[in-house]
Amino acid sequence: MPNVNSFSLYDCKSCSLFWYKNGIINKSKCLTSLLVDELKARLAAQEVELKQKNEDADKLIRVVGVETEKVSREKAIADEEEQKVALITQEVEQKQKDCEEDLAKAEPALEAAQAALNTLNKKNLTELRSFGSPPSAVSNVTAAVMVLTAPGGKIPKDRSWKAAKAAMARVDGFLDSLIKFDKENIHENCLKALQPYLQDPKFKPEFVTTKSLAAAGLCSWVVNMVRFHAVFCEVQPKRQALSRANAELAAAQDKLASIKAKIAVSACPSVGAV
């Protein structure tokens, strides 16, 4: 007798013939039985497949929910960081504006100092050095120059006319040292030692010019270097604050960019691999 379990619907004819001949069951009952069995098998297989699909769908929904919640949290963080960046940007712009406005106040002094240097040349400085015994208005100017340019704030004790002439011995080198003078870093000792000269009513370019054009140029240079330095010192803390604010802004922008990159990755449908 054939193995019934191995029969399909297509084997029904031979099966039914065998059973019919042997009086086991009529042909109609054989066909019905086999059809029902095959449908049951198919239904069972479909139920297993449907159950797996439902489980996969549930898993996908859970993953999508987790990813969506994660992206929402990251977007909230990004929004907060964007607000911080906007505030820092406003702060930087305001500090930049303040620095520019304050430094603009120093421009006239810097321009005046440069104009004073432009009046100096090898010829009139040589003429200045040729003075045997200059008026005090002139010798005070050269003494002030020696004080202002004292290396490391070490004020020379000898600020006589003889010492001044020695300092100007190499006229080209002397003029070059004035041009390259570090006006942003004047030593406190120099500024303090300059006060008696600056407070002298005769320490004015307008007055000194009646004695010597070169000395008047040096006088104007000293006065305007001190003026520039005063404004620069006032602005310096603001410039430092601006530098710190720029660094903070750069850090905030980097952080925001990193968060946005994470959001972009999270927003990609990585759940497709589930």
PDB file of C-alpha atoms in Angstrom, residues 5-6 8 30 36 40 51 67 73 88 95 110 134 144 148 154 162 168 170 173 183 189 198 224 227 244 268:
ATOM      1  CA  ASN A   5       1.639  10.970   3.805  1.00  0.00           C
ATOM      2  CA  SER A   6       3.864  11.333   0.747  1.00  0.00           C
ATOM      3  CA  SER A   8       0.028  15.342  -2.963  1.00  0.00           C
ATOM      4  CA  CYS A  30     -10.411  10.131  -1.016  1.00  0.00           C
ATOM      5  CA  VAL A  36      -8.464  19.075   3.144  1.00  0.00           C
ATOM      6  CA  LYS A  40      -4.542  22.438   6.262  1.00  0.00           C
ATOM      7  CA  LYS A  51       3.344  35.033  12.618  1.00  0.00           C
ATOM      8  CA  GLU A  67      15.236  55.791  16.619  1.00  0.00           C
ATOM      9  CA  ARG A  73      16.241  64.221  21.648  1.00  0.00           C
ATOM     10  CA  ILE A  88      27.728  83.941  21.259  1.00  0.00           C
ATOM     11  CA  LYS A  95      32.890  92.973  21.123  1.00  0.00           C
ATOM     12  CA  LEU A 110      49.176 106.797  15.307  1.00  0.00           C
ATOM     13  CA  PRO A 134      71.038 123.324  22.483  1.00  0.00           C
ATOM     14  CA  ALA A 144      62.487 111.987  26.562  1.00  0.00           C
ATOM     15  CA  LEU A 148      60.720 106.177  25.986  1.00  0.00           C
ATOM     16  CA  LYS A 154      65.959 100.420  32.249  1.00  0.00           C
ATOM     17  CA  LYS A 162      76.275 114.363  25.076  1.00  0.00           C
ATOM     18  CA  MET A 168      71.980 109.580  17.374  1.00  0.00           C
ATOM     19  CA  ARG A 170      74.253 106.489  13.492  1.00  0.00           C
ATOM     20  CA  GLY A 173      69.974 103.324  12.637  1.00  0.00           C
ATOM     21  CA  LYS A 183      54.440 101.035  20.602  1.00  0.00           C
ATOM     22  CA  ASN A 189      58.994 102.447  34.002  1.00  0.00           C
ATOM     23  CA  LEU A 198      55.107 115.526  29.231  1.00  0.00           C
ATOM     24  CA  ASN A 224      51.695 110.559  20.110  1.00  0.00           C
ATOM     25  CA  ARG A 227      48.704 108.692  23.433  1.00  0.00           C
ATOM     26  CA  ARG A 244      38.105  84.309  24.143  1.00  0.00           C
ATOM     27  CA  CYS A 268      18.982  57.464   7.969  1.00  0.00           C
TER      28      CYS A 268
END
